């Protein structure tokens, strides 16, 4: 384990379902991220939370709703998804500060299939 | 606007050969350049990183070469092994902020 745990690892959901992805980090980091990774496409940044405040939202459809209740937990709530939303959803964390940056630690991702 | 451009998109190398992946960046404020390695079914994992005060960093078979004037950096994998087969991402960020900008990724296949 990398210190960032994502659950579930796999999720199959219908277009009318509501589900949530969970991310937990045990590294004491103060910034957390959601990325979407589709086949043969670059990593797409979806949301950034720093010190539990959303600081970036890259024009993500409203059917994706993030929640960051504290610096260790991050959720991605899903509802009325489309088949094109099927992808690997990655959570990452980092230490956001003026000190030298040591990059991100990623979780293993949730493989989402929308049917 | 893609601020970090990575090439090639895919690379096939024979076992024992040298794998070379290149990245170019635009933002001169970037001062941290990591490479991530991703195996199927896993998230990307930090492999090696460099800061612009040095031109090269080596860790085992992995070397980053950095050319500040050209705004380019590359990953060299010496004596490539089948276990190195993965997707590699370059990235860049500013020390004062932790947001990473990623390249498009390179799928490396090392044939036995």
Coordinates of N, CA and C in Angstrom, one line a residue:
Chain A
X1 N 0.8 -1.2 0.0 CA 0.0 0.0 0.0 C 0.9 1.3 0.0
X2 N 0.4 2.3 -0.7 CA 1.2 3.5 -0.8 C 1.0 4.5 0.3
X3 N -0.1 4.3 1.1 CA -0.4 5.3 2.1 C -1.7 6.0 1.7
X4 N -2.1 5.8 0.5 CA -3.4 6.3 0.0 C -4.3 5.1 -0.4
X5 N -5.4 4.9 0.2 CA -6.3 3.8 0.0 C -7.6 4.2 -0.6
X6 N -7.9 3.5 -1.7 CA -9.1 3.8 -2.4 C -10.1 2.6 -2.4
X7 N -11.3 2.9 -2.1 CA -12.4 1.8 -2.2 C -13.6 2.3 -2.9
X8 N -14.3 1.5 -3.6 CA -13.9 0.1 -3.9 C -12.9 0.1 -5.0
X9 N -12.3 -1.1 -5.2 CA -11.3 -1.2 -6.3 C -12.0 -1.3 -7.7
X10 N -13.2 -1.9 -7.6 CA -13.9 -2.1 -8.9 C -15.4 -1.7 -8.6
X11 N -16.1 -1.1 -9.5 CA -17.5 -0.7 -9.4 C -18.1 -0.7 -10.7
X12 N -19.3 -1.5 -10.7 CA -20.1 -1.5 -11.9 C -21.4 -0.9 -11.5
X13 N -21.9 0.2 -12.2 CA -23.1 0.8 -11.9 C -23.9 1.2 -13.1
X14 N -25.3 1.1 -12.9 CA -26.2 1.6 -14.0 C -26.2 3.1 -14.0
X15 N -26.8 3.5 -15.1 CA -26.8 5.0 -15.3 C -27.7 5.7 -14.4
X16 N -28.6 5.0 -13.7 CA -29.5 5.7 -12.8 C -29.1 5.5 -11.3
X17 N -28.0 4.8 -11.1 CA -27.6 4.5 -9.7 C -26.9 5.8 -9.1
X18 N -26.8 5.7 -7.8 CA -25.9 6.7 -7.1 C -24.9 5.9 -6.3
X19 N -23.7 6.2 -6.4 CA -22.6 5.5 -5.7 C -21.6 6.6 -5.3
X20 N -20.7 6.1 -4.4 CA -19.6 7.0 -3.9 C -18.3 6.3 -3.9
X21 N -17.2 7.0 -4.3 CA -15.9 6.5 -4.2 C -15.2 7.1 -3.0
X22 N -14.4 6.3 -2.3 CA -13.8 6.8 -1.1 C -12.3 6.8 -1.2
X23 N -11.6 7.8 -0.7 CA -10.2 7.8 -0.6 C -9.7 8.2 0.8
X24 N -8.7 7.6 1.3 CA -8.2 7.9 2.6 C -6.7 7.9 2.5
X25 N -6.1 9.0 3.1 CA -4.6 9.0 3.1 C -4.1 9.1 4.5
X26 N -3.0 8.4 4.7 CA -2.4 8.2 6.1 C -1.0 8.8 6.1
X27 N -0.8 9.9 5.3 CA 0.5 10.5 5.2 C 0.6 11.8 5.8
X28 N -0.5 12.3 6.4 CA -0.4 13.7 6.9 C -0.4 14.8 5.9
X29 N -0.7 14.5 4.7 CA -0.8 15.5 3.6 C -2.0 16.4 3.8
X30 N -1.9 17.6 3.2 CA -3.0 18.5 3.3 C -3.6 18.9 2.0
X31 N -3.3 18.2 0.9 CA -4.0 18.4 -0.4 C -4.3 17.1 -0.9
X32 N -5.5 17.0 -1.5 CA -6.0 15.8 -2.1 C -6.6 16.0 -3.5
X33 N -6.5 15.1 -4.4 CA -6.9 15.3 -5.8 C -7.7 14.1 -6.3
X34 N -8.6 14.4 -7.2 CA -9.3 13.3 -8.0 C -8.8 13.5 -9.5
X35 N -8.4 12.3 -10.0 CA -8.0 12.3 -11.4 C -8.9 11.2 -12.1
X36 N -9.1 11.5 -13.4 CA -9.8 10.5 -14.3 C -8.7 10.0 -15.3
X37 N -8.6 8.7 -15.4 CA -7.7 8.1 -16.4 C -8.5 7.2 -17.3
X38 N -8.6 7.6 -18.6 CA -9.2 6.8 -19.6 C -8.2 6.2 -20.5
X39 N -8.6 5.1 -21.1 CA -7.6 4.5 -22.0 C -7.1 5.4 -23.1
X40 N -5.8 5.4 -23.3 CA -5.1 6.1 -24.3 C -5.3 7.6 -24.2
X41 N -5.5 8.1 -23.0 CA -5.7 9.6 -22.7 C -4.8 10.0 -21.6
X42 N -4.4 11.3 -21.6 CA -3.6 11.7 -20.4 C -4.5 11.7 -19.1
X43 N -3.8 11.8 -18.0 CA -4.5 12.0 -16.7 C -5.3 13.3 -16.8
X44 N -6.5 13.2 -16.4 CA -7.4 14.4 -16.3 C -7.6 14.8 -14.9
X45 N -7.2 16.0 -14.5 CA -7.4 16.5 -13.2 C -8.9 16.9 -13.1
X46 N -9.6 16.4 -12.0 CA -11.0 16.7 -11.9 C -11.2 17.8 -10.7
X47 N -10.7 17.4 -9.6 CA -10.8 18.3 -8.4 C -9.6 18.3 -7.6
X48 N -9.4 19.5 -6.9 CA -8.3 19.7 -6.0 C -8.8 20.2 -4.7
X49 N -8.4 19.6 -3.6 CA -8.8 20.1 -2.3 C -7.5 20.4 -1.6
X50 N -7.4 21.6 -1.0 CA -6.2 22.0 -0.2 C -6.7 22.5 1.1
X51 N -6.2 21.9 2.2 CA -6.7 22.2 3.5 C -8.2 22.1 3.6
X52 N -8.8 21.1 3.0 CA -10.2 20.8 3.0 C -11.1 21.7 2.2
X53 N -10.5 22.7 1.5 CA -11.2 23.6 0.7 C -11.0 23.3 -0.8
X54 N -12.1 23.2 -1.6 CA -11.9 23.0 -3.0 C -11.3 24.2 -3.7
X55 N -10.1 24.0 -4.3 CA -9.4 25.1 -4.9 C -9.4 25.0 -6.4
X56 N -9.9 23.9 -6.9 CA -9.9 23.8 -8.4 C -11.0 22.8 -8.8
X57 N -11.7 23.1 -9.9 CA -12.7 22.3 -10.4 C -12.6 22.5 -11.9
X58 N -12.1 21.5 -12.6 CA -11.8 21.6 -14.0 C -13.0 21.3 -14.9
X59 N -14.0 22.1 -14.8 CA -15.2 22.0 -15.7 C -15.7 20.5 -15.7
X60 N -15.8 20.0 -14.5 CA -16.3 18.6 -14.4 C -17.8 18.6 -14.4
X61 N -18.5 17.7 -15.1 CA -20.0 17.7 -15.1 C -20.5 17.5 -13.7
X62 N -21.7 18.1 -13.4 CA -22.3 18.1 -12.1 C -22.7 16.7 -11.6
X63 N -22.7 15.7 -12.5 CA -23.0 14.3 -12.0 C -21.8 13.8 -11.2
X64 N -20.7 14.5 -11.1 CA -19.6 14.2 -10.2 C -19.6 15.2 -9.1
X65 N -19.7 14.8 -7.9 CA -19.7 15.7 -6.7 C -18.7 15.3 -5.7
X66 N -17.7 16.1 -5.5 CA -16.7 15.8 -4.5 C -17.0 16.2 -3.1
X67 N -16.4 15.6 -2.1 CA -16.6 16.0 -0.7 C -15.3 15.7 0.0
X68 N -14.9 16.7 0.8 CA -13.7 16.5 1.6 C -14.0 16.9 3.0
X69 N -14.4 15.9 3.9 CA -14.8 16.3 5.2 C -13.6 16.6 6.2
X70 N -12.5 16.1 5.8 CA -11.3 16.4 6.6 C -10.0 16.1 5.8
X71 N -8.9 16.4 6.3 CA -7.7 16.4 5.4 C -7.3 14.9 5.1
X72 N -7.9 13.9 5.7 CA -7.5 12.5 5.5 C -8.5 11.8 4.5
X73 N -9.6 12.4 4.3 CA -10.7 11.7 3.5 C -11.2 12.5 2.4
X74 N -11.4 11.8 1.3 CA -12.0 12.5 0.1 C -13.0 11.5 -0.5
X75 N -14.1 12.0 -0.9 CA -15.1 11.2 -1.6 C -15.5 11.8 -3.0
X76 N -15.9 10.9 -3.8 CA -16.5 11.4 -5.1 C -17.8 10.7 -5.3
X77 N -18.9 11.5 -5.2 CA -20.2 11.1 -5.3 C -20.7 11.1 -6.7
X78 N -21.2 9.9 -7.2 CA -21.6 9.7 -8.6 C -23.1 9.6 -8.7
X79 N -23.7 10.2 -9.7 CA -25.1 10.0 -10.0 C -25.4 10.2 -11.4
X80 N -26.3 9.4 -12.0 CA -26.8 9.5 -13.4 C -25.6 9.6 -14.3
X81 N -24.6 8.7 -14.1 CA -23.5 8.7 -15.0 C -23.8 8.2 -16.4
X82 N -22.8 8.5 -17.3 CA -22.9 8.0 -18.7 C -21.9 7.0 -19.0
X83 N -22.1 6.1 -20.0 CA -21.1 5.1 -20.3 C -19.7 5.7 -20.5
X84 N -19.6 6.9 -21.1 CA -18.3 7.5 -21.3 C -17.6 7.9 -20.0
X85 N -18.3 7.8 -18.9 CA -17.6 8.1 -17.6 C -16.8 6.8 -17.1
X86 N -17.0 5.7 -17.8 CA -16.2 4.5 -17.4 C -14.7 4.8 -17.6
X87 N -14.0 4.6 -16.5 CA -12.6 4.9 -16.4 C -12.0 4.5 -15.1
X88 N -10.7 4.7 -15.0 CA -10.0 4.5 -13.7 C -10.0 5.8 -13.0
X89 N -10.5 5.9 -11.8 CA -10.5 7.1 -11.0 C -9.5 7.0 -9.9
X90 N -8.5 8.0 -10.0 CA -7.4 7.9 -9.1 C -7.5 9.1 -8.1
X91 N -7.1 8.7 -6.9 CA -7.0 9.7 -5.8 C -5.5 9.9 -5.6
X92 N -5.1 11.1 -5.2 CA -3.7 11.4 -4.9 C -3.7 12.4 -3.7
X93 N -2.6 12.4 -3.0 CA -2.4 13.4 -2.0 C -1.0 14.0 -2.1
X94 N -0.8 15.2 -1.5 CA 0.5 15.8 -1.5 C 0.5 16.8 -0.3
X95 N 1.7 17.3 0.0 CA 1.9 18.3 1.0 C 2.0 19.6 0.3
X96 N 1.0 20.4 0.5 CA 0.9 21.7 -0.2 C 1.5 22.8 0.8
X97 N 2.7 23.3 0.4 CA 3.4 24.2 1.3 C 4.5 24.9 0.5
X98 N 5.2 25.9 1.1 CA 6.2 26.6 0.4 C 7.5 25.8 0.5
X99 N 7.5 24.6 1.2 CA 8.7 23.8 1.2 C 8.9 23.0 0.0
X100 N 10.1 22.4 -0.3 CA 10.3 21.6 -1.5 C 9.2 20.6 -1.7
X101 N 8.8 20.5 -2.9 CA 7.7 19.6 -3.2 C 8.2 18.2 -3.4
X102 N 7.5 17.2 -2.9 CA 7.9 15.8 -3.0 C 6.9 15.1 -3.8
X103 N 6.0 15.8 -4.6 CA 5.1 15.1 -5.5 C 3.9 14.5 -4.9
X104 N 3.3 13.7 -5.7 CA 2.0 13.1 -5.3 C 2.2 11.7 -4.9
X105 N 1.4 11.2 -4.0 CA 1.2 9.8 -3.7 C -0.2 9.4 -4.2
X106 N -0.2 8.4 -5.1 CA -1.5 8.0 -5.7 C -2.0 6.7 -5.0
X107 N -3.3 6.6 -5.0 CA -3.9 5.3 -4.6 C -3.9 4.4 -5.8
X108 N -4.4 3.2 -5.7 CA -4.5 2.2 -6.8 C -5.7 2.4 -7.7
X109 N -6.6 3.3 -7.3 CA -7.7 3.6 -8.2 C -8.9 2.8 -8.0
X110 N -10.0 3.3 -8.5 CA -11.3 2.6 -8.6 C -11.6 2.4 -10.1
X111 N -11.7 1.2 -10.6 CA -12.1 0.9 -12.0 C -13.6 1.0 -12.0
X112 N -14.1 2.0 -12.7 CA -15.6 2.2 -12.8 C -16.1 1.9 -14.2
X113 N -17.1 1.1 -14.2 CA -17.8 0.7 -15.4 C -19.3 1.1 -15.3
X114 N -19.7 1.9 -16.2 CA -21.1 2.4 -16.3 C -21.8 1.6 -17.4
X115 N -22.9 0.9 -17.0 CA -23.6 0.1 -18.0 C -25.0 0.6 -18.2
Chain B
X1 N -4.4 24.1 -22.6 CA -3.0 24.2 -23.1 C -2.1 23.2 -22.4
X2 N -1.5 22.3 -23.2 CA -0.7 21.3 -22.7 C 0.7 21.9 -22.4
X3 N 1.0 21.9 -21.1 CA 2.3 22.6 -20.7 C 3.4 21.6 -20.6
X4 N 3.2 20.3 -20.6 CA 4.2 19.3 -20.6 C 3.9 18.3 -21.7
X5 N 4.8 18.3 -22.7 CA 4.6 17.4 -23.8 C 5.6 16.2 -23.7
X6 N 5.1 15.0 -23.9 CA 5.9 13.8 -23.7 C 5.9 13.0 -25.0
X7 N 7.0 12.4 -25.3 CA 7.1 11.5 -26.5 C 8.2 10.4 -26.2
X8 N 8.1 9.3 -26.8 CA 7.0 8.9 -27.7 C 5.7 8.4 -27.0
X9 N 4.7 8.2 -27.6 CA 3.4 7.7 -27.0 C 3.6 6.2 -26.6
X10 N 4.3 5.5 -27.4 CA 4.6 4.1 -27.1 C 6.0 3.8 -27.5
X11 N 6.6 2.8 -26.9 CA 8.0 2.4 -27.1 C 8.2 0.9 -26.9
X12 N 8.9 0.3 -27.8 CA 9.2 -1.1 -27.7 C 10.7 -1.3 -27.7
X13 N 11.2 -2.0 -26.7 CA 12.7 -2.1 -26.6 C 13.0 -3.6 -26.3
X14 N 14.1 -4.0 -26.8 CA 14.5 -5.4 -26.4 C 15.2 -5.4 -25.1
X15 N 15.1 -6.6 -24.4 CA 15.7 -6.8 -23.1 C 17.2 -6.4 -23.2
X16 N 17.7 -5.6 -22.2 CA 19.0 -5.2 -22.2 C 19.3 -3.9 -22.9
X17 N 18.3 -3.4 -23.7 CA 18.5 -2.2 -24.4 C 18.3 -0.9 -23.5
X18 N 18.4 0.2 -24.1 CA 18.2 1.5 -23.4 C 16.8 2.1 -23.8
X19 N 16.0 2.4 -22.9 CA 14.7 3.1 -23.2 C 14.9 4.5 -22.9
X20 N 14.4 5.4 -23.8 CA 14.5 6.8 -23.6 C 13.2 7.5 -23.9
X21 N 12.7 8.2 -22.9 CA 11.5 8.9 -23.0 C 11.8 10.4 -22.8
X22 N 11.2 11.3 -23.6 CA 11.5 12.7 -23.6 C 10.3 13.5 -23.2
X23 N 10.6 14.6 -22.5 CA 9.5 15.6 -22.1 C 10.0 17.0 -22.3
X24 N 9.1 17.9 -22.7 CA 9.4 19.3 -22.9 C 8.4 20.1 -22.1
X25 N 8.8 21.2 -21.5 CA 7.9 22.0 -20.8 C 7.9 23.4 -21.2
X26 N 6.9 24.2 -20.9 CA 6.8 25.6 -21.3 C 7.0 26.6 -20.2
X27 N 6.5 26.3 -19.0 CA 6.5 27.2 -17.9 C 7.9 27.3 -17.2
X28 N 8.6 28.4 -17.3 CA 9.9 28.5 -16.8 C 9.9 28.6 -15.2
X29 N 8.7 28.7 -14.6 CA 8.6 28.7 -13.2 C 8.7 27.3 -12.6
X30 N 8.5 26.3 -13.5 CA 8.6 24.9 -13.0 C 10.0 24.6 -12.4
X31 N 10.1 24.0 -11.3 CA 11.4 23.7 -10.7 C 11.4 22.3 -10.0
X32 N 10.5 21.5 -10.3 CA 10.5 20.1 -9.8 C 9.9 19.2 -10.9
X33 N 10.7 18.2 -11.2 CA 10.4 17.3 -12.4 C 10.4 15.8 -12.0
X34 N 9.3 15.3 -11.7 CA 9.3 13.9 -11.3 C 8.9 13.0 -12.5
X35 N 9.2 11.7 -12.4 CA 8.7 10.7 -13.3 C 7.9 9.7 -12.5
X36 N 6.8 9.3 -13.1 CA 6.0 8.3 -12.4 C 5.9 7.0 -13.3
X37 N 5.8 5.9 -12.6 CA 5.7 4.6 -13.3 C 4.3 4.0 -12.9
X38 N 3.6 3.5 -13.9 CA 2.3 2.9 -13.6 C 2.2 1.5 -14.2
X39 N 1.9 0.5 -13.4 CA 1.6 -0.8 -13.9 C 0.1 -1.0 -14.0
X40 N -0.3 -1.9 -14.9 CA -1.7 -2.1 -15.1 C -2.4 -2.4 -13.7
X41 N -3.6 -1.7 -13.5 CA -4.3 -2.0 -12.3 C -3.8 -1.2 -11.1
X42 N -2.8 -0.4 -11.3 CA -2.2 0.3 -10.1 C -2.2 1.8 -10.4
X43 N -2.1 2.6 -9.4 CA -1.9 4.0 -9.6 C -0.5 4.3 -9.9
X44 N -0.2 5.5 -10.5 CA 1.2 5.9 -10.8 C 2.0 6.0 -9.5
X45 N 3.2 5.6 -9.5 CA 4.1 5.7 -8.4 C 5.4 6.5 -8.7
X46 N 5.8 7.3 -7.8 CA 7.0 8.1 -8.0 C 8.2 7.2 -8.3
X47 N 8.9 7.5 -9.4 CA 10.1 6.7 -9.7 C 11.4 7.4 -9.4
X48 N 11.5 8.6 -9.9 CA 12.7 9.4 -9.7 C 12.3 10.9 -10.0
X49 N 13.0 11.8 -9.4 CA 12.7 13.2 -9.6 C 14.0 14.0 -9.6
X50 N 13.9 15.2 -10.3 CA 15.1 16.1 -10.4 C 14.7 17.5 -10.2
X51 N 15.6 18.3 -9.7 CA 15.4 19.8 -9.6 C 16.4 20.4 -10.5
X52 N 16.2 21.6 -11.0 CA 17.0 22.2 -12.1 C 18.4 22.6 -11.7
X53 N 18.8 22.4 -10.4 CA 20.1 22.8 -10.0 C 21.1 21.8 -10.4
X54 N 20.7 20.6 -10.9 CA 21.6 19.6 -11.5 C 21.2 19.2 -12.9
X55 N 22.1 18.7 -13.6 CA 21.8 18.3 -15.0 C 21.5 16.8 -15.2
X56 N 21.8 16.0 -14.1 CA 21.5 14.6 -14.2 C 21.4 14.0 -12.8
X57 N 20.5 13.0 -12.8 CA 20.3 12.3 -11.5 C 20.1 10.8 -11.8
X58 N 20.8 10.0 -11.1 CA 20.8 8.6 -11.4 C 20.4 7.8 -10.2
X59 N 19.5 6.9 -10.4 CA 19.1 5.9 -9.3 C 19.0 4.5 -9.9
X60 N 20.1 3.8 -9.7 CA 20.1 2.4 -10.2 C 20.2 2.5 -11.7
X61 N 19.2 1.8 -12.4 CA 19.2 1.8 -13.9 C 18.5 3.0 -14.5
X62 N 17.9 3.8 -13.6 CA 17.1 5.0 -14.1 C 17.9 6.3 -13.9
X63 N 17.9 7.1 -15.0 CA 18.6 8.3 -15.0 C 17.7 9.4 -15.6
X64 N 17.7 10.6 -15.0 CA 17.0 11.7 -15.6 C 18.1 12.7 -16.1
X65 N 18.0 13.1 -17.3 CA 18.8 14.1 -17.9 C 18.0 15.4 -18.0
X66 N 18.6 16.5 -17.6 CA 17.8 17.8 -17.6 C 18.6 18.9 -18.3
X67 N 17.9 19.5 -19.3 CA 18.5 20.6 -20.0 C 17.6 21.9 -19.8
X68 N 18.1 22.7 -18.9 CA 17.3 23.9 -18.5 C 17.1 24.9 -19.6
X69 N 18.1 25.1 -20.4 CA 18.0 26.1 -21.5 C 17.1 25.6 -22.6
X70 N 17.0 24.3 -22.8 CA 16.1 23.8 -23.8 C 14.7 23.5 -23.2
X71 N 14.6 23.6 -21.9 CA 13.3 23.2 -21.2 C 12.9 21.8 -21.6
X72 N 13.9 20.9 -21.5 CA 13.6 19.5 -21.8 C 14.2 18.6 -20.7
X73 N 13.6 17.5 -20.5 CA 14.2 16.5 -19.6 C 13.8 15.1 -20.1
X74 N 14.6 14.1 -19.8 CA 14.3 12.8 -20.3 C 14.7 11.7 -19.3
X75 N 14.0 10.6 -19.5 CA 14.2 9.4 -18.6 C 15.0 8.4 -19.4
X76 N 16.1 7.9 -18.9 CA 16.8 6.8 -19.5 C 16.7 5.6 -18.6
X77 N 16.3 4.5 -19.2 CA 16.3 3.2 -18.5 C 17.4 2.3 -19.1
X78 N 18.4 2.1 -18.4 CA 19.5 1.3 -18.9 C 19.2 -0.2 -18.6
X79 N 19.8 -1.1 -19.5 CA 19.6 -2.5 -19.3 C 18.1 -2.8 -19.1
X80 N 17.2 -2.4 -19.9 CA 15.8 -2.5 -19.8 C 15.4 -4.0 -19.6
X81 N 14.5 -4.2 -18.7 CA 14.0 -5.5 -18.4 C 12.5 -5.7 -18.6
X82 N 12.0 -6.9 -18.9 CA 10.6 -7.1 -19.1 C 9.7 -6.5 -17.9
X83 N 10.3 -6.5 -16.7 CA 9.6 -6.0 -15.6 C 9.4 -4.5 -15.6
X84 N 10.2 -3.8 -16.5 CA 10.0 -2.4 -16.6 C 8.9 -2.0 -17.5
X85 N 8.2 -3.0 -18.1 CA 7.1 -2.7 -19.0 C 6.0 -2.1 -18.2
X86 N 5.6 -0.8 -18.5 CA 4.7 0.0 -17.8 C 4.4 1.2 -18.5
X87 N 3.5 2.1 -18.0 CA 3.3 3.4 -18.6 C 4.1 4.4 -17.7
X88 N 4.8 5.3 -18.4 CA 5.7 6.3 -17.7 C 5.1 7.7 -17.9
X89 N 5.0 8.4 -16.9 CA 4.5 9.8 -17.0 C 5.6 10.8 -16.5
X90 N 5.9 11.8 -17.3 CA 6.7 12.9 -16.7 C 5.7 13.9 -16.1
X91 N 6.2 14.8 -15.3 CA 5.4 15.8 -14.7 C 6.3 17.0 -14.3
X92 N 5.7 18.1 -14.0 CA 6.4 19.3 -13.5 C 5.5 20.1 -12.6
X93 N 6.2 20.8 -11.7 CA 5.5 21.7 -10.8 C 6.4 22.8 -10.2
X94 N 5.8 23.7 -9.6 CA 6.6 24.8 -8.9 C 6.7 24.4 -7.4
X95 N 7.8 24.7 -6.8 CA 8.1 24.4 -5.4 C 7.0 25.0 -4.5
X96 N 6.6 26.2 -4.9 CA 5.7 26.9 -4.0 C 4.3 26.4 -4.1
X97 N 4.0 25.5 -5.0 CA 2.7 24.9 -5.1 C 2.8 23.5 -5.4
X98 N 1.8 22.7 -5.0 CA 2.0 21.2 -5.2 C 1.3 20.7 -6.4
X99 N 0.7 21.6 -7.2 CA -0.1 21.0 -8.4 C 0.9 20.6 -9.5
X100 N 0.8 19.3 -9.8 CA 1.6 18.7 -10.9 C 0.9 18.8 -12.2
X101 N 1.7 19.1 -13.2 CA 1.2 19.0 -14.6 C 1.8 17.8 -15.2
X102 N 1.0 16.9 -15.7 CA 1.5 15.6 -16.3 C 1.6 15.7 -17.8
X103 N 2.6 14.9 -18.3 CA 2.7 14.6 -19.7 C 1.6 13.5 -20.1
X104 N 1.6 13.2 -21.3 CA 0.5 12.3 -21.8 C 0.8 10.9 -21.5
X105 N 2.0 10.5 -21.2 CA 2.3 9.1 -20.8 C 3.0 8.4 -22.0
X106 N 3.8 7.5 -21.7 CA 4.5 6.6 -22.7 C 4.3 5.2 -22.2
X107 N 3.8 4.3 -23.1 CA 3.6 2.9 -22.8 C 4.9 2.2 -23.3
X108 N 5.7 1.7 -22.3 CA 6.9 1.0 -22.6 C 6.7 -0.5 -22.6
X109 N 7.1 -1.2 -23.6 CA 7.1 -2.6 -23.6 C 8.5 -3.1 -23.8
X110 N 9.0 -3.9 -22.9 CA 10.4 -4.5 -23.0 C 10.2 -6.0 -23.4
X111 N 10.6 -6.4 -24.6 CA 10.5 -7.8 -25.0 C 11.6 -8.6 -24.5
X112 N 11.3 -9.8 -24.1 CA 12.3 -10.7 -23.5 C 13.4 -11.2 -24.6

